[in-house]
Coordinates of C-alpha atoms and ligand atoms in Angstrom, one line a residue:
M1 CA -9.2 21.4 4.4
L2 CA -10.6 18.0 5.4
D3 CA -14.3 17.0 5.0
N4 CA -15.4 14.4 7.5
L5 CA -17.6 11.9 5.7
S6 CA -18.3 9.4 8.5
S7 CA -17.3 8.5 12.1
A8 CA -18.0 5.2 13.9
K9 CA -16.7 4.0 17.2
V10 CA -15.0 0.5 16.9
S11 CA -12.9 -1.6 19.3
G12 CA -12.8 1.4 21.7
G13 CA -11.3 3.6 19.0
W14 CA -12.6 5.5 16.0
H15 CA -13.0 4.8 12.3
K16 CA -13.4 7.9 10.2
Q17 CA -13.5 8.8 6.5
Y18 CA -12.5 12.1 5.0
S19 CA -12.2 13.7 1.6
H20 CA -9.9 16.6 0.6
I21 CA -8.6 18.3 -2.6
A22 CA -5.2 16.8 -3.3
N23 CA -2.4 18.9 -4.9
S24 CA -0.6 15.8 -6.2
T25 CA -3.6 14.2 -8.0
H26 CA -5.5 17.4 -8.8
C27 CA -8.8 15.9 -7.6
T28 CA -10.8 15.2 -4.5
M29 CA -9.3 12.2 -2.7
R30 CA -10.8 10.0 0.0
F31 CA -9.1 8.2 2.8
A32 CA -10.1 6.3 6.0
I33 CA -8.3 6.4 9.3
F34 CA -8.6 4.2 12.4
L35 CA -7.5 5.9 15.6
P36 CA -6.9 3.5 18.5
P37 CA -8.4 4.3 22.0
G38 CA -6.4 6.8 23.9
A39 CA -4.8 8.6 20.9
S40 CA -4.6 12.3 21.7
Q41 CA -2.3 15.3 21.3
T42 CA -0.6 14.2 24.6
N43 CA -0.5 10.5 23.5
K44 CA 0.4 10.5 19.8
V45 CA 0.4 7.1 18.1
P46 CA 2.4 5.6 15.1
V47 CA 0.7 4.9 11.8
L48 CA 0.4 1.9 9.5
Y49 CA -0.3 3.0 6.0
W50 CA -2.4 0.3 4.1
L51 CA -2.4 0.3 0.3
S52 CA -5.3 -1.6 -1.2
G53 CA -5.5 -3.6 -4.5
L54 CA -7.2 -3.4 -7.8
T55 CA -10.8 -2.2 -7.8
C56 CA -10.6 -1.3 -4.1
T57 CA -11.3 2.0 -2.3
D58 CA -10.5 3.3 1.2
E59 CA -13.3 1.0 2.4
N60 CA -12.3 -2.6 1.6
F61 CA -9.5 -3.1 4.2
M62 CA -11.4 -1.2 6.9
Q63 CA -14.5 -3.3 6.4
K64 CA -13.0 -6.8 5.7
A65 CA -9.6 -7.2 7.3
G66 CA -10.7 -7.4 10.9
A67 CA -7.7 -5.3 12.0
F68 CA -9.3 -3.0 14.6
K69 CA -9.1 -5.1 17.7
K70 CA -5.4 -5.8 17.4
A71 CA -4.6 -2.2 16.3
A72 CA -6.5 -0.9 19.3
E73 CA -4.6 -3.2 21.6
L74 CA -1.2 -2.2 20.2
G75 CA -2.0 1.5 19.9
I76 CA -1.4 1.8 16.1
A77 CA -3.4 4.1 13.8
I78 CA -4.2 2.8 10.3
V79 CA -4.6 5.0 7.3
A80 CA -6.1 3.6 4.1
P81 CA -6.1 5.8 1.0
D82 CA -8.1 5.2 -2.2
T83 CA -6.3 3.3 -4.9
S84 CA -6.4 6.0 -7.6
P85 CA -7.6 9.5 -8.4
R86 CA -11.3 9.6 -9.2
G87 CA -13.9 11.8 -10.7
D88 CA -15.6 12.8 -14.0
N89 CA -12.4 14.6 -15.2
V90 CA -10.1 11.8 -14.4
P91 CA -9.2 9.6 -17.5
D92 CA -10.5 6.1 -17.1
E93 CA -10.9 2.9 -19.0
D94 CA -13.6 0.3 -18.7
S95 CA -11.4 -2.4 -17.1
Y96 CA -10.7 -3.6 -13.6
D97 CA -6.9 -3.4 -14.0
F98 CA -6.3 0.1 -15.4
G99 CA -7.5 3.6 -14.8
Q100 CA -9.7 4.5 -11.8
G101 CA -9.2 1.9 -9.1
A102 CA -5.9 0.9 -10.5
G103 CA -3.4 3.7 -10.0
F104 CA -0.4 1.3 -9.3
Y105 CA 1.1 3.9 -6.9
V106 CA 3.2 5.5 -9.7
N107 CA 3.6 9.1 -10.9
A108 CA 2.4 8.9 -14.5
T109 CA 4.5 10.7 -17.1
Q110 CA 2.2 10.0 -20.1
A111 CA -0.8 12.1 -21.3
P112 CA -3.6 12.0 -20.5
Y113 CA -2.7 10.3 -17.2
N114 CA 0.1 12.5 -15.9
T115 CA -2.2 15.2 -14.5
H116 CA -4.0 13.0 -12.0
Y117 CA -2.3 9.6 -11.7
N118 CA 0.3 10.7 -9.2
M119 CA -0.4 8.2 -6.4
Y120 CA 3.3 7.8 -5.6
E121 CA 3.6 11.4 -4.6
Y122 CA 0.3 11.3 -2.8
V123 CA 1.1 8.3 -0.7
V124 CA 4.8 9.1 0.0
N125 CA 4.5 12.8 0.7
E126 CA 1.1 14.6 0.6
L127 CA -1.0 12.1 2.7
P128 CA 1.5 11.6 5.5
A129 CA 1.9 15.4 5.9
L130 CA -1.8 15.9 6.0
I131 CA -2.3 13.1 8.5
E132 CA 0.5 14.4 10.8
Q133 CA -1.0 17.9 10.6
H134 CA -4.6 16.9 11.5
F135 CA -4.4 13.8 13.7
P136 CA -2.7 12.8 17.0
V137 CA 0.0 10.7 15.4
T138 CA 3.8 10.6 15.5
D139 CA 6.0 10.6 12.4
K140 CA 6.7 6.9 12.9
K141 CA 5.3 5.0 9.9
A142 CA 5.0 1.5 8.6
I143 CA 3.5 0.5 5.3
S144 CA 1.6 -2.6 4.1
G145 CA -0.8 -3.6 1.3
H146 CA -2.4 -6.2 -0.8
S147 CA -1.7 -7.3 -4.4
M148 CA -1.4 -4.0 -6.3
G149 CA -1.1 -2.4 -2.9
G150 CA 1.5 -4.9 -1.8
H151 CA 3.5 -3.8 -4.8
G152 CA 3.0 -0.2 -3.7
A153 CA 4.0 -0.9 -0.1
L154 CA 7.2 -2.8 -0.9
M155 CA 8.2 -0.5 -3.7
I156 CA 7.6 2.7 -1.7
A157 CA 9.5 1.3 1.3
L158 CA 12.5 0.3 -0.9
R159 CA 12.6 3.8 -2.4
N160 CA 12.1 5.6 0.9
P161 CA 13.7 3.4 3.6
Q162 CA 14.2 6.4 5.8
N163 CA 10.4 7.1 6.0
Y164 CA 9.3 3.7 7.4
T165 CA 10.3 1.4 10.2
S166 CA 9.1 -1.7 8.4
A167 CA 7.1 -2.9 5.4
S168 CA 4.8 -5.9 4.7
A169 CA 2.5 -7.2 2.0
F170 CA -0.1 -9.8 1.3
S171 CA 0.0 -11.4 -2.1
P172 CA 2.1 -8.6 -3.6
I173 CA 2.8 -8.1 -7.3
V174 CA 6.6 -8.2 -6.8
N175 CA 7.9 -7.9 -10.4
P176 CA 5.3 -5.7 -12.3
I177 CA 7.7 -5.1 -15.2
N178 CA 7.5 -8.9 -15.9
C179 CA 3.7 -9.6 -15.5
P180 CA 0.7 -8.7 -17.6
W181 CA -1.0 -6.4 -15.0
G182 CA 2.2 -4.4 -14.5
Q183 CA 3.1 -4.2 -18.2
K184 CA -0.4 -3.0 -19.1
A185 CA -0.3 -0.3 -16.4
F186 CA 3.3 0.9 -16.8
S187 CA 3.2 1.1 -20.6
Q188 CA 0.3 3.5 -20.4
Y189 CA 1.3 5.5 -17.2
L190 CA 5.0 5.6 -17.9
G191 CA 5.5 5.1 -21.6
D192 CA 7.7 2.8 -23.7
D193 CA 11.0 3.5 -22.0
K194 CA 11.3 0.5 -19.7
S195 CA 14.2 1.9 -17.8
T196 CA 11.7 4.2 -16.1
W197 CA 9.6 1.2 -15.1
A198 CA 12.4 -0.3 -13.0
H199 CA 12.0 2.6 -10.5
Y200 CA 8.6 1.1 -9.5
D201 CA 9.6 -2.6 -9.5
T202 CA 10.2 -4.3 -6.1
C203 CA 12.6 -7.0 -7.5
E204 CA 14.6 -4.4 -9.4
L205 CA 14.8 -2.0 -6.5
M206 CA 15.8 -4.8 -4.1
S207 CA 18.5 -6.0 -6.5
Q208 CA 20.0 -2.4 -6.3
A209 CA 19.5 -1.8 -2.5
N210 CA 22.4 -1.0 -0.3
E211 CA 22.7 -2.9 2.9
T212 CA 22.6 0.3 4.9
D213 CA 19.1 0.9 3.5
Y214 CA 17.7 -2.5 4.3
L215 CA 14.3 -2.5 6.1
P216 CA 12.6 -5.4 7.9
M217 CA 9.9 -6.9 5.6
R218 CA 7.3 -9.6 5.9
I219 CA 5.4 -11.1 2.9
D220 CA 2.5 -13.6 3.1
Q221 CA 1.3 -15.4 0.1
G222 CA -1.4 -18.0 -0.4
E223 CA -0.5 -21.1 -2.4
A224 CA -4.0 -21.5 -3.8
D225 CA -4.0 -17.9 -5.2
N226 CA -5.1 -18.0 -8.8
F227 CA -2.8 -15.1 -9.7
L228 CA 0.4 -16.5 -8.1
V229 CA 2.1 -17.8 -11.2
E230 CA 1.2 -15.4 -13.9
Q231 CA 0.9 -12.1 -12.0
L232 CA 2.5 -12.1 -8.6
K233 CA 5.7 -14.1 -9.2
T234 CA 6.6 -14.6 -5.6
E235 CA 9.5 -16.9 -6.7
H236 CA 11.3 -13.8 -8.2
L237 CA 11.2 -12.2 -4.8
F238 CA 12.5 -15.3 -3.1
M239 CA 15.5 -15.2 -5.5
Q240 CA 16.3 -11.6 -4.7
V241 CA 15.9 -12.0 -0.9
N242 CA 18.0 -15.2 -0.9
G243 CA 20.6 -13.7 -3.2
K244 CA 21.1 -10.5 -1.2
G245 CA 20.4 -11.8 2.3
Y246 CA 17.7 -9.1 2.4
P247 CA 15.9 -9.2 5.8
A248 CA 12.5 -10.2 4.3
E249 CA 10.5 -13.1 5.7
I250 CA 8.3 -14.8 3.0
N251 CA 5.6 -17.1 4.3
M252 CA 3.7 -19.4 2.0
H253 CA 0.4 -20.7 3.2
A254 CA -1.3 -23.8 1.8
G255 CA -4.9 -23.5 0.7
Y256 CA -5.3 -19.7 0.9
D257 CA -6.4 -17.6 -2.1
H258 CA -6.2 -13.9 -3.1
S259 CA -9.1 -12.7 -1.0
Y260 CA -9.6 -10.8 2.2
F261 CA -10.3 -14.2 3.9
F262 CA -6.5 -14.6 3.6
I263 CA -5.7 -11.1 4.8
S264 CA -8.0 -11.4 7.8
S265 CA -6.4 -14.7 8.8
F266 CA -2.9 -13.1 9.2
I267 CA -3.5 -9.4 9.7
D268 CA -2.8 -9.7 13.5
E269 CA 0.7 -11.1 12.7
H270 CA 1.4 -8.2 10.4
L271 CA 0.3 -5.7 13.1
L272 CA 2.5 -7.4 15.7
F273 CA 5.4 -7.4 13.2
H274 CA 5.1 -3.7 12.6
Q275 CA 4.5 -2.9 16.3
S276 CA 7.9 -4.4 17.2
Y277 CA 9.7 -1.8 14.9
L278 CA 7.3 1.1 15.5
Q279 CA 7.9 0.9 19.3
A280 CA 11.7 0.6 19.0
Q281 CA 14.1 3.5 19.5
Ligands
LIG301 C1 -12.1 -6.9 -1.7 C2 -11.2 -7.7 -2.6 O1 -11.4 -8.9 -2.7 O2 -10.3 -7.0 -3.3 C3 -9.5 -7.5 -4.3 C4 -9.9 -8.5 -5.2 C5 -9.1 -8.9 -6.3 C6 -7.9 -8.2 -6.5 C7 -7.1 -8.5 -7.6 C8 -7.4 -9.6 -8.5 C9 -5.9 -7.8 -7.7 C10 -5.6 -6.7 -6.8 O3 -4.6 -6.0 -6.9 O4 -6.4 -6.5 -5.8 C11 -7.5 -7.2 -5.6 C12 -8.4 -6.8 -4.5

């Protein structure tokens, strides 16, 4: 059962927000969807899933990325979930990088987080099934995201290459097991056994990927991003991509920071990148 929270016409299509009770996170979840003009039961469209970063909700990308005009032109729906479970019964911490707004797209194994913090299951399985049941979309999916959401998008694509045509990210956390944000989140969501952390780490997953599972990827990173050296560690991804010959294009951009100014500058290129794979076959 979906509750429609808002509807607005934009770029000839529709932006809508919904809430629903989710089985995976045991709480009410919100998501936003953009449906391009002409999407209907007789003209189903593919979907780009967008995963947002720390402190964000279903709203940041939709309001700030400037993606609607190009998505409308290309006939791509966009679905943006929230970044964590939320609510009075959901364990939280008074910090921007852990708890509500910082689910890290894992299935938590540690109490008290393991009841609600199952964003991996929500994004990989529950949400796409719901979207395909209720909206005029095909089962063709691409995935993208920013920062913590860039980690989520690349990690989920590497673990489920059969589900997606392509993956991309802006300013992703590519090696969370080796950076302070990831270590803080994974130690509390997943516990002390670091072998379980590797299942959620893009660099680790890429190092183990079989060539038959390779997926086209595009990563864009600002060189003036204050988080680049300590948290994002793009150079670790460069090493994996070059070592394996993984089909990932990494573009560095002089002067750009970690903000949505950067995302809005290159979102059209990401949509065109995904379109070329979503339309194939
Ligand atoms: C709207 C916006 O700017 O979102 C935003 C700001 C900062 C961050 C940081 C520092 C990390 C992250 O994962 O996401 C993120 C998103």
